[in-house]
mmCIF file of C-alpha atoms and ligand atoms in Angstrom:
data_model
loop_
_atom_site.group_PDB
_atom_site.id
_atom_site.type_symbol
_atom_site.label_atom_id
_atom_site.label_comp_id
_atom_site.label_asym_id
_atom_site.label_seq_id
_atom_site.Cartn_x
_atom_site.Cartn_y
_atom_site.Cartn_z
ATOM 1 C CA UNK G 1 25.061 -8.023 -9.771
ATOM 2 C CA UNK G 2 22.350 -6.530 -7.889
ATOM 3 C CA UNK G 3 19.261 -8.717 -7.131
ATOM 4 C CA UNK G 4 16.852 -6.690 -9.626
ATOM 5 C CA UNK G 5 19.266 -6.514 -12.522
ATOM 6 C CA UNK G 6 17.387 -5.925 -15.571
ATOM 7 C CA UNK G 7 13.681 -5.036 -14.079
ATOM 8 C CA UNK G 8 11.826 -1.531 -14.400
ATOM 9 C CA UNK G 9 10.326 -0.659 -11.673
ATOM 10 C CA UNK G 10 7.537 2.526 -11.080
ATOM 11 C CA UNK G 11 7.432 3.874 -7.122
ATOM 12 C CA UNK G 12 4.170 6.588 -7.183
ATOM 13 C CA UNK G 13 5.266 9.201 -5.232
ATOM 14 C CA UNK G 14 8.678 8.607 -4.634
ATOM 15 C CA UNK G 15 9.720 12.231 -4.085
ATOM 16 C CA UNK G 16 9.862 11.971 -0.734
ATOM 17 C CA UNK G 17 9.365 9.826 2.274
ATOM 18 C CA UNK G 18 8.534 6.377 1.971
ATOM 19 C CA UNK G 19 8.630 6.466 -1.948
ATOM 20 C CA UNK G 20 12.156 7.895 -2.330
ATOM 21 C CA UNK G 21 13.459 4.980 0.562
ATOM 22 C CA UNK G 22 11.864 2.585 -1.936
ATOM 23 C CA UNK G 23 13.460 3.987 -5.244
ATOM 24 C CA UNK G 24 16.532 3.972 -3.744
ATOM 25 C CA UNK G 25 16.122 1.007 -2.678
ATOM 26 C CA UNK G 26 15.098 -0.974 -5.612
ATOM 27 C CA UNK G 27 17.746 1.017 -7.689
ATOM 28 C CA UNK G 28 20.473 -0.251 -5.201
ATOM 29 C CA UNK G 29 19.565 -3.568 -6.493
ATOM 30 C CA UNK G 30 20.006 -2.868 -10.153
ATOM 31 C CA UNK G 31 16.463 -1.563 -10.994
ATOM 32 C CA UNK G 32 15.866 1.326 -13.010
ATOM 33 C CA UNK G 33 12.945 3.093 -11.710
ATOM 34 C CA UNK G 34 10.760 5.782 -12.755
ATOM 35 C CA UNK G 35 10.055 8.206 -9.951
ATOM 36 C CA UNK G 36 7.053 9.676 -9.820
ATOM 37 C CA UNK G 37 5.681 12.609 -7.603
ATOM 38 C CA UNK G 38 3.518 15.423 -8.221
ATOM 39 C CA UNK G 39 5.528 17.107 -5.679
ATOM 40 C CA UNK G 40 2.471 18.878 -3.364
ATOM 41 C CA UNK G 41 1.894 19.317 0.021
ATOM 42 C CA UNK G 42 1.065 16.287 2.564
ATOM 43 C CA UNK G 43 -2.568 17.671 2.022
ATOM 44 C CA UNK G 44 -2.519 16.847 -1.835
ATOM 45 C CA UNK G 45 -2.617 20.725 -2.846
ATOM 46 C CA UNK G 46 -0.269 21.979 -5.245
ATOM 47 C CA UNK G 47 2.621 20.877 -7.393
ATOM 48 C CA UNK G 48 6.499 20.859 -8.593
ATOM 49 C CA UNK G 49 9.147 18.974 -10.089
ATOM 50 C CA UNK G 50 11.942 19.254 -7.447
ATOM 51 C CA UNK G 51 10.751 16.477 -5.597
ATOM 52 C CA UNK G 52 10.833 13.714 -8.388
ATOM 53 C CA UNK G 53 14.202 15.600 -9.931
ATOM 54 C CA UNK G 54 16.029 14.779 -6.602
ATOM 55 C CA UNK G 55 15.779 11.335 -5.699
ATOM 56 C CA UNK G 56 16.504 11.058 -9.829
ATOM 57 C CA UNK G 57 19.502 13.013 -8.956
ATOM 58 C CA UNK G 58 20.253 10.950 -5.820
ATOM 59 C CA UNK G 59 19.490 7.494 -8.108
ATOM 60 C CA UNK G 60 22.047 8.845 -10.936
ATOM 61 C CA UNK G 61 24.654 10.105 -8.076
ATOM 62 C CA UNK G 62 24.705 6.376 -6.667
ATOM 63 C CA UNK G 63 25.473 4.787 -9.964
ATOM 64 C CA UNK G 64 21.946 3.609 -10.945
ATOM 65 C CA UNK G 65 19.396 4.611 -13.335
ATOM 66 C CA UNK G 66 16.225 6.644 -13.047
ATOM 67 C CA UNK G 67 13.869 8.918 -14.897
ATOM 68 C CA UNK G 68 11.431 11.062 -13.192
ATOM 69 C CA UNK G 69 7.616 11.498 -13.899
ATOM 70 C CA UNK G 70 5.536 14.865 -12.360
ATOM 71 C CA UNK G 71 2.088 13.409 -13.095
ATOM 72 C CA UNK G 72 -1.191 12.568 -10.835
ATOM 73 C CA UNK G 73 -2.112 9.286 -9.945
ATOM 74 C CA UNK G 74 -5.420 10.542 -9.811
ATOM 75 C CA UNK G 75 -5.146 10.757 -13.853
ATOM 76 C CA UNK G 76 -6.073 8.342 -15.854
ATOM 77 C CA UNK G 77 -4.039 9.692 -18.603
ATOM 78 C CA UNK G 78 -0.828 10.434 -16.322
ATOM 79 C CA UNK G 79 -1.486 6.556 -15.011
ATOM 80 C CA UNK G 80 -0.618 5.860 -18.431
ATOM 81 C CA UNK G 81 2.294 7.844 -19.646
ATOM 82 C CA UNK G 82 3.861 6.711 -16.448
ATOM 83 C CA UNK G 83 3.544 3.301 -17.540
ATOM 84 C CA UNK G 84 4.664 4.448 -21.541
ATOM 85 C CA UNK G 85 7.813 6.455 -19.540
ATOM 86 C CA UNK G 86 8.903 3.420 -18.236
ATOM 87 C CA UNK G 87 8.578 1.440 -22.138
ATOM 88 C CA UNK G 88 10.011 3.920 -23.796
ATOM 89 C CA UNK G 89 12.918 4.844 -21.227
ATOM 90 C CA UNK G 90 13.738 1.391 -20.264
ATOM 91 C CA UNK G 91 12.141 -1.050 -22.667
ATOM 92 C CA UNK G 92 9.668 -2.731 -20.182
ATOM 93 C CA UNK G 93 8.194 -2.680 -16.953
ATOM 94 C CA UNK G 94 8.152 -5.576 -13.919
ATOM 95 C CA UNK G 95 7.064 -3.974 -10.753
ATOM 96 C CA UNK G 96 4.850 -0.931 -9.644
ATOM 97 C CA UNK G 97 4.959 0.453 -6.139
ATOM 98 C CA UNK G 98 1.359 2.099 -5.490
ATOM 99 C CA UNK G 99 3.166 4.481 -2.651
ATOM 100 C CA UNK G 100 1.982 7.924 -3.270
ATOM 101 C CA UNK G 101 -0.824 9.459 -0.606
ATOM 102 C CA UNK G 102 -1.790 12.726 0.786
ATOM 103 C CA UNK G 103 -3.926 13.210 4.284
ATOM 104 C CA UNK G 104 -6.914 15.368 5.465
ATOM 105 C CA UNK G 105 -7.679 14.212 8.666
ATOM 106 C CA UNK G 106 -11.034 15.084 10.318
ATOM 107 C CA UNK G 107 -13.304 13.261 12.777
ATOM 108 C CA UNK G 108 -16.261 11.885 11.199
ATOM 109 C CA UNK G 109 -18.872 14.140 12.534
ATOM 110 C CA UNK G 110 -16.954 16.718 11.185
ATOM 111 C CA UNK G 111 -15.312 15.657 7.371
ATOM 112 C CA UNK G 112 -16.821 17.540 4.348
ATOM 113 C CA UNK G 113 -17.644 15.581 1.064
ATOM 114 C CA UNK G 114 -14.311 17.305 -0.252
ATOM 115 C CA UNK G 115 -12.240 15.719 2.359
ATOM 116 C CA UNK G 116 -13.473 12.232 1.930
ATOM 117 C CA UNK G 117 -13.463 12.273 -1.866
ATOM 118 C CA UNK G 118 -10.001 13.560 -2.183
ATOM 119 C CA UNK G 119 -8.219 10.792 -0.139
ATOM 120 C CA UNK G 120 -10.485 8.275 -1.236
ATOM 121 C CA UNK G 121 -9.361 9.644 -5.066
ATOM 122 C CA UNK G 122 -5.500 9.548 -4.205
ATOM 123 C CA UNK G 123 -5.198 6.079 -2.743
ATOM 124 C CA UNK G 124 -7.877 4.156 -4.001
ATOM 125 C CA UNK G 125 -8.631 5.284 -7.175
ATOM 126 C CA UNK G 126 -5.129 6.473 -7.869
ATOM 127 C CA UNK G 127 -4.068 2.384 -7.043
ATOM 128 C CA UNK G 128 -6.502 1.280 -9.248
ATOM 129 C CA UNK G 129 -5.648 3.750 -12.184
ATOM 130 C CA UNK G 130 -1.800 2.979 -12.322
ATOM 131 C CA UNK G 131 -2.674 -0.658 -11.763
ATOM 132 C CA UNK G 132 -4.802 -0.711 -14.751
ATOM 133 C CA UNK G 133 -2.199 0.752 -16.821
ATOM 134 C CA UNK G 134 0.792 -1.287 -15.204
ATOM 135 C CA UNK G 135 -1.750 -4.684 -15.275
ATOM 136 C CA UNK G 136 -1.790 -4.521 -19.242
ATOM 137 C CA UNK G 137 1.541 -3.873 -19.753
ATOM 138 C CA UNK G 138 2.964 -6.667 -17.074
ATOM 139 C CA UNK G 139 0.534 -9.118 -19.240
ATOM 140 C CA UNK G 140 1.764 -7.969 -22.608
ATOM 141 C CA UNK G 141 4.891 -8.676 -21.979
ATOM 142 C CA UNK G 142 3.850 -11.959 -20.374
ATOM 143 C CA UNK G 143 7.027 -12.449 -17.924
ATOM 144 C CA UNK G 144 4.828 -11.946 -14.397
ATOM 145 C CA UNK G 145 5.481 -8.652 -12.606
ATOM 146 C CA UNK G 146 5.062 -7.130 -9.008
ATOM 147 C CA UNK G 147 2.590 -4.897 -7.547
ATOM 148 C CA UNK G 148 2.810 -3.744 -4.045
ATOM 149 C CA UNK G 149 0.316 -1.780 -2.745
ATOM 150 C CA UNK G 150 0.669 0.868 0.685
ATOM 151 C CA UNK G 151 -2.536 0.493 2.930
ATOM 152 C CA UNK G 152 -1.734 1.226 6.264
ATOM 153 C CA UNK G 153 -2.884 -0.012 9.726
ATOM 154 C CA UNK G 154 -5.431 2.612 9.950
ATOM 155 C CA UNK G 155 -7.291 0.410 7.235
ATOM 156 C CA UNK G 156 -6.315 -2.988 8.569
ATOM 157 C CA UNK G 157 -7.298 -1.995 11.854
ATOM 158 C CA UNK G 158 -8.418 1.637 12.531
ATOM 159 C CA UNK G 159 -7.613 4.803 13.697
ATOM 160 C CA UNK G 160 -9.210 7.649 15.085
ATOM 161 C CA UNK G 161 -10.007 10.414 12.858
ATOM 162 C CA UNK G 162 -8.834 9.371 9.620
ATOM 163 C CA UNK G 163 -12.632 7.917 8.213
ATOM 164 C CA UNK G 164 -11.848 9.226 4.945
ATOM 165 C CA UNK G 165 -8.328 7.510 4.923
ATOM 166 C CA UNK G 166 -8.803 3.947 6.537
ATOM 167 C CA UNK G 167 -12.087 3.120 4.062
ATOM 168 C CA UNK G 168 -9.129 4.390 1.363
ATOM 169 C CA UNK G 169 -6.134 1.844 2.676
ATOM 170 C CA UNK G 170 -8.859 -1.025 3.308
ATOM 171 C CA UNK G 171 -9.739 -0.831 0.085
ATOM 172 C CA UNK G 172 -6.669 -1.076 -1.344
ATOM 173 C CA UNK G 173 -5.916 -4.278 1.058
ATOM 174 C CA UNK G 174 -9.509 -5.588 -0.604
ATOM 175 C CA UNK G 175 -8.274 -4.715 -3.793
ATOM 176 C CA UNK G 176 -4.829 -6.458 -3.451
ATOM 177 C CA UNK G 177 -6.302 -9.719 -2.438
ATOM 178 C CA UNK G 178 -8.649 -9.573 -5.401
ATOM 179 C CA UNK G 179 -5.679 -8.996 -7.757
ATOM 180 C CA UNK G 180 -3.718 -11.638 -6.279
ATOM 181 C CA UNK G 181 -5.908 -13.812 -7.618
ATOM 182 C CA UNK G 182 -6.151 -12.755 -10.445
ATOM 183 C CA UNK G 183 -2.500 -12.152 -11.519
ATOM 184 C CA UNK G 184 -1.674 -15.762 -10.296
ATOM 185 C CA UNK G 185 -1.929 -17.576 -13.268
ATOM 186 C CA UNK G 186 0.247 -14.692 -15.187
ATOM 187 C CA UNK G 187 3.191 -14.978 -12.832
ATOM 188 C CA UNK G 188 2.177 -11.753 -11.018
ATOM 189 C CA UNK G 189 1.996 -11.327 -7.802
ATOM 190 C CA UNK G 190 0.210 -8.200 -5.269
ATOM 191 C CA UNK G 191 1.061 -7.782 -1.697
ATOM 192 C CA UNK G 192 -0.167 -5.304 0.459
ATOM 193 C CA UNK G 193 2.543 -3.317 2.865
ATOM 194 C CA UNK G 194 1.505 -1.335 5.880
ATOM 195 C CA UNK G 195 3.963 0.847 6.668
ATOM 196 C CA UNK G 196 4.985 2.815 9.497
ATOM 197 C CA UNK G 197 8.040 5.219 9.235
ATOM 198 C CA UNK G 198 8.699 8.855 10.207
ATOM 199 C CA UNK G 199 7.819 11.351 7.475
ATOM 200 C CA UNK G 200 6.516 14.311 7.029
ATOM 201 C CA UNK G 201 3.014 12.345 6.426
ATOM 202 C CA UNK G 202 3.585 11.105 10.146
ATOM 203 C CA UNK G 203 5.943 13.687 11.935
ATOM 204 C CA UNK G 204 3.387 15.820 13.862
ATOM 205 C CA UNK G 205 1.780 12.510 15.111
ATOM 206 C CA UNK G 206 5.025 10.754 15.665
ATOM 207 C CA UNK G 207 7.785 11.950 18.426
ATOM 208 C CA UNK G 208 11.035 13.826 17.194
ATOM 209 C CA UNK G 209 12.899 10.963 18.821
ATOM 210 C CA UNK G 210 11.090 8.446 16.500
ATOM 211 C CA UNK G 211 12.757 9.966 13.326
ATOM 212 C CA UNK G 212 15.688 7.739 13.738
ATOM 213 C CA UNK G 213 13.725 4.464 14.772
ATOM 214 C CA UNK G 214 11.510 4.585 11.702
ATOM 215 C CA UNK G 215 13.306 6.031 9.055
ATOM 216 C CA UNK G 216 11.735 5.353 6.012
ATOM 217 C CA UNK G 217 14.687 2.803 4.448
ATOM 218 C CA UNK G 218 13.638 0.509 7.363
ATOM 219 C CA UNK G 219 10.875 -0.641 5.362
ATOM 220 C CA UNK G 220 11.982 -0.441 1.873
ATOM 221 C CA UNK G 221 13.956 -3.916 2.375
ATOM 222 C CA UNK G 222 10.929 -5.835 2.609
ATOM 223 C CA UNK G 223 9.479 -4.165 -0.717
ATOM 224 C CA UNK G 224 12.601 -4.946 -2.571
ATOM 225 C CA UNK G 225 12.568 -8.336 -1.325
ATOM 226 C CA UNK G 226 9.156 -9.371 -2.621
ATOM 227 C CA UNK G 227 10.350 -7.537 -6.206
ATOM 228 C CA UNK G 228 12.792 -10.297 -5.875
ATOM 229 C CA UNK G 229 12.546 -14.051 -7.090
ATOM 230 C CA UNK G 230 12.809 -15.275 -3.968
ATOM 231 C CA UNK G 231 9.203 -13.545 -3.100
ATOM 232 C CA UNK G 232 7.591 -15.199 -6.430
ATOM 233 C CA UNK G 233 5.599 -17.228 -4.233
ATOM 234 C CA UNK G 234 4.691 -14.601 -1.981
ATOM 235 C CA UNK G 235 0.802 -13.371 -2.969
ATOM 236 C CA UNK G 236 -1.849 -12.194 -1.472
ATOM 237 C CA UNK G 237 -0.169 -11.048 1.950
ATOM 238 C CA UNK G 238 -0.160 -8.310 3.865
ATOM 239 C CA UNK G 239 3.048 -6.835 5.369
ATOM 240 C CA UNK G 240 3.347 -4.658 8.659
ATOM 241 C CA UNK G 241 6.934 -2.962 8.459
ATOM 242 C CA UNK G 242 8.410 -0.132 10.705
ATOM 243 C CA UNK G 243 11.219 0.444 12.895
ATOM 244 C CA UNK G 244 12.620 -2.917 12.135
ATOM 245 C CA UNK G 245 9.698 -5.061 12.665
ATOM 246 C CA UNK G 246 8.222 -7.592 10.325
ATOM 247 C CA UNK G 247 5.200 -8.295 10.987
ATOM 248 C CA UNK G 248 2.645 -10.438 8.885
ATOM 249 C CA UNK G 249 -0.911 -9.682 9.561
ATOM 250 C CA UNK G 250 -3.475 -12.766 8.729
ATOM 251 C CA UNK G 251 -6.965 -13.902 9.698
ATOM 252 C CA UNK G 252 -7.886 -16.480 12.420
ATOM 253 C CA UNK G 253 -11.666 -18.080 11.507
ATOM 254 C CA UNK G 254 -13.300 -18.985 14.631
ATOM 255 C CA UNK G 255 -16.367 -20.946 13.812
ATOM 256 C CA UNK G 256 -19.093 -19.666 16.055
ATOM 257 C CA UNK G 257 -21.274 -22.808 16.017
ATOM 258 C CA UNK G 258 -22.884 -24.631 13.048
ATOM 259 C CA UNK G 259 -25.886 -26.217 11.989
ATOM 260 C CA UNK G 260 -27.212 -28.783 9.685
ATOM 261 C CA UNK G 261 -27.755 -26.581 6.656
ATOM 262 C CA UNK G 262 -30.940 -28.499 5.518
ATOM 263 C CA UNK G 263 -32.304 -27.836 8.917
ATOM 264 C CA UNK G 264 -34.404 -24.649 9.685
ATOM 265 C CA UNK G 265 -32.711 -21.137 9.857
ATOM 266 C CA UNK G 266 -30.886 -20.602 13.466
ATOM 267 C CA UNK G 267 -33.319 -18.702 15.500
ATOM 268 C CA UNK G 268 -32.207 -15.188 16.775
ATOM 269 C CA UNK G 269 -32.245 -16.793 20.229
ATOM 270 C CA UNK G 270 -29.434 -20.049 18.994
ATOM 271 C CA UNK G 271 -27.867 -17.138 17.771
ATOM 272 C CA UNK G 272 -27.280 -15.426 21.089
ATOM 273 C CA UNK G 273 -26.542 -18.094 22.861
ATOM 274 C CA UNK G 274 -23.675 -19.148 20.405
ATOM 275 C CA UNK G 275 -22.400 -15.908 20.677
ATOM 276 C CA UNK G 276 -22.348 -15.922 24.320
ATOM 277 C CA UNK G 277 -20.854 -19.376 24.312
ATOM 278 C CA UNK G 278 -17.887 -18.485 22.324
ATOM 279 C CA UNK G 279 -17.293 -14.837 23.279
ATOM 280 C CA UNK G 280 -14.353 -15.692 25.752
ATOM 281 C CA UNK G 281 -12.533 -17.465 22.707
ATOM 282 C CA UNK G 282 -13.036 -14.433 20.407
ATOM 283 C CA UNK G 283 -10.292 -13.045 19.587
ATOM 284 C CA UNK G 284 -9.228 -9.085 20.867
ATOM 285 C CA UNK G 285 -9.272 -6.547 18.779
ATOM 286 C CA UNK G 286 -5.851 -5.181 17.618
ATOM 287 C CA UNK G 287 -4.821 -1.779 18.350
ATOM 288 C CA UNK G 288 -2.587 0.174 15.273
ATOM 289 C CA UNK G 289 0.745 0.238 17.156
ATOM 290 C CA UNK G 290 0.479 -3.424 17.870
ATOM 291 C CA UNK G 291 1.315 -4.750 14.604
HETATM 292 P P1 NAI X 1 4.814 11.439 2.169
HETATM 293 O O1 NAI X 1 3.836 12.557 2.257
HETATM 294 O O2 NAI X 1 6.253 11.748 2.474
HETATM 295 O O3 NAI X 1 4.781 10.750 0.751
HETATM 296 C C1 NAI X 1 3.671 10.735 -0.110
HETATM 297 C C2 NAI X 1 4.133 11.192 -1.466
HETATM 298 O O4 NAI X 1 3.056 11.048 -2.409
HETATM 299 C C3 NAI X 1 4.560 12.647 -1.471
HETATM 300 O O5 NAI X 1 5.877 12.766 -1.984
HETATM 301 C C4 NAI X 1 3.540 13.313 -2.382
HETATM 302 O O6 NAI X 1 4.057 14.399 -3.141
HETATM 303 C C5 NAI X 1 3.100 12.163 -3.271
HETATM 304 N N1 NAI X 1 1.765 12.365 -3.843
HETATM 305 C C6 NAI X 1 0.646 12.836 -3.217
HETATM 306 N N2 NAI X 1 -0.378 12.885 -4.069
HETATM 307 C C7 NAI X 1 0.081 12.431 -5.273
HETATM 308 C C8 NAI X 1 -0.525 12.240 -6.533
HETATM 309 N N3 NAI X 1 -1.811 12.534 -6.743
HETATM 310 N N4 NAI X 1 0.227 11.730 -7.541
HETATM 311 C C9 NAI X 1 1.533 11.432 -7.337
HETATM 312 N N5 NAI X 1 2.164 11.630 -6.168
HETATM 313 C C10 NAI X 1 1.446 12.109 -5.138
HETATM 314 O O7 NAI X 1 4.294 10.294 3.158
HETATM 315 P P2 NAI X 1 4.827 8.806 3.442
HETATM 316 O O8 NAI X 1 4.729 8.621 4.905
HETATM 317 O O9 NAI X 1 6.110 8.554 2.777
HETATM 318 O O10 NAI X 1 3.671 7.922 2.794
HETATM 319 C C11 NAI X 1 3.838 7.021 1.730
HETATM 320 C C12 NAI X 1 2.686 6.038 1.720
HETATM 321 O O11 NAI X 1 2.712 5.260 2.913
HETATM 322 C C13 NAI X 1 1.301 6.697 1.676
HETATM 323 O O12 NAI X 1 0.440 5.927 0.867
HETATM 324 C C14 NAI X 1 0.857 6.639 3.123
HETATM 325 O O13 NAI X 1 -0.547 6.691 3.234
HETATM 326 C C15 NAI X 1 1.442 5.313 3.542
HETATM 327 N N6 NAI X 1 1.589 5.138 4.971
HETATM 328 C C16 NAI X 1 2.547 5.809 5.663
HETATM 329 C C17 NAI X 1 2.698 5.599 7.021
HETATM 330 C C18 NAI X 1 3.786 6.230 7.794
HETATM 331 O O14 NAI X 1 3.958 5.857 8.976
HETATM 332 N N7 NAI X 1 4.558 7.145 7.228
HETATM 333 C C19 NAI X 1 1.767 4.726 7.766
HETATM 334 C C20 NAI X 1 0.824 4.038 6.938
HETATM 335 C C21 NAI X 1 0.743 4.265 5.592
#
């Protein structure tokens, strides 16, 4: 019996890429998953249903079970009939995958309102809008849940060009750590993943020869691991997966100097030369490809 027997799962757009490796993925395991994708192009225009119908097709064709869903995560009303598709198809839901994402890169000087808004209105607010409707269902049922949520090391970290997108992913990583909180005492638990796998998000920055080395289904085995009980005590984290690598990204706290707090305020001057004393010991920054 697979590990995920008997759980619903939602991956947001799972019509290609990333998503699909994940639907697979957690259907290999025994979960039946609704696939959603609005089926557009990597710049969020347009729409279809082939995308969603074939990984369905690919889900049925291995033996498991899977409906497919054409709607926006950008809607507040699609958020929710995803959420009702997976009720009324498969009696429940346990785990949402916030996967889908589009790209218009720009350099700052450069990005128009349009091009910020509509990434920031994909990932962010289309995380928050399926969470909400996922959130009250995974509570009315009272029996925990998952929620994984894509970022990306552009958000953790940075990454040239992509304003619009790394303010999106970090605030989904912001987001996640809030919810993990949150969904604690309920049993439900929200990890962040950055991903890094060959697509057709990533194939013009990516080389050809990469394809193979980050294929997509390298990283799904870490998602379907936290959707496991094994992972139930697994909140809060944040996940660097690609090409094989596990990598788990965390904070180091490097206390800069302190003093009495019912003394006076540092002066600007303490301040600079407690800077100065430490700055050997700060740590570097990270570059994206590191993690
Ligand atoms: P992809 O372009 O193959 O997949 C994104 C999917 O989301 C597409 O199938 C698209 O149709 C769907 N989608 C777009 N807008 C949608 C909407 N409003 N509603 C529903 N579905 C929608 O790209 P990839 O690489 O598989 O990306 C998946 C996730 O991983 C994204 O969130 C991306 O930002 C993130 N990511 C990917 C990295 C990589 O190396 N491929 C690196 C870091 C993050």
């Amino acid at each position: 019996m697979g590990k995920l027997y008997g759980k619903v799962a939602i991956v947001t757009g799972a019509g290609g890429g990333l998503g699909r490796a994940h639907a697979l993925g957690l259907a290999a395991e025994g979960a039946k998953v609704v696939v959603n994708d609005l089926g557009g192009k990597r710049d969020g225009s347009g729409e279809g249903h082939s995308m969603a119908d074939g990984v369905v097709a690919e889900i049925k064709a291995a033996g498991g079970q899977a409906v497919a869903h054409y709607g926006s995560v950008t809607s507040e009303a699609d958020a929710a009939d995803m959420v009702a598709t997976a009720v009324k198809t498969f009696g429940r839901l346990d785990i949402l995958i916030n996967n889908a994402g589009i790209l218009r890169d720009r350099t700052f000087k450069k990005m128009t309102h349009e091009e910020w808004d509509a990434v920031i209105n994909v990932h962010l607010r289309g995380t928050y809008l399926v969470t909400r409707a996922a959130w009250d269902q995974m509570l009315a049922q009272g029996q925990g849940g998952r929620v994984i949520n894509t970022s990306s090391t552009s958000g953790l970290i940075g990454n040239f060009g992509q304003a619009n997108y790394g303010a999106a992913k970090a605030g989904i990583a912001g987001f996640t750590r809030v919810l993990a909180l949150e969904g604690m005492k309920a049993g439900i638990t929200v990890n962040t993943l950055a991903p890094a796998a060959f697509s057709r998000m990533t194939e013009d920055i990516m080389q050809e020869g990469q394809a193979e080395r980050f294929a997509p289904d390298k990283v799904s085995p870490v998602v379907v691991w936290l959707c496991t009980d094994e992972a139930k005590d697994v909140n809060g984290r944040q996940f660097c997966v690609g090409g094989n690598r596990i990598s788990l990204l965390s904070w180091q706290v490097l206390v800069i100097g302190e003093h009495n707090p019912k003394a006076a305020p540092w002066t600007v001057d303490e301040v600079d030369a407690a800077m100065k004393a430490t700055r050997e010991q700060w740590p570097r920054l990270l570059k994206p490809m590191e993690v």
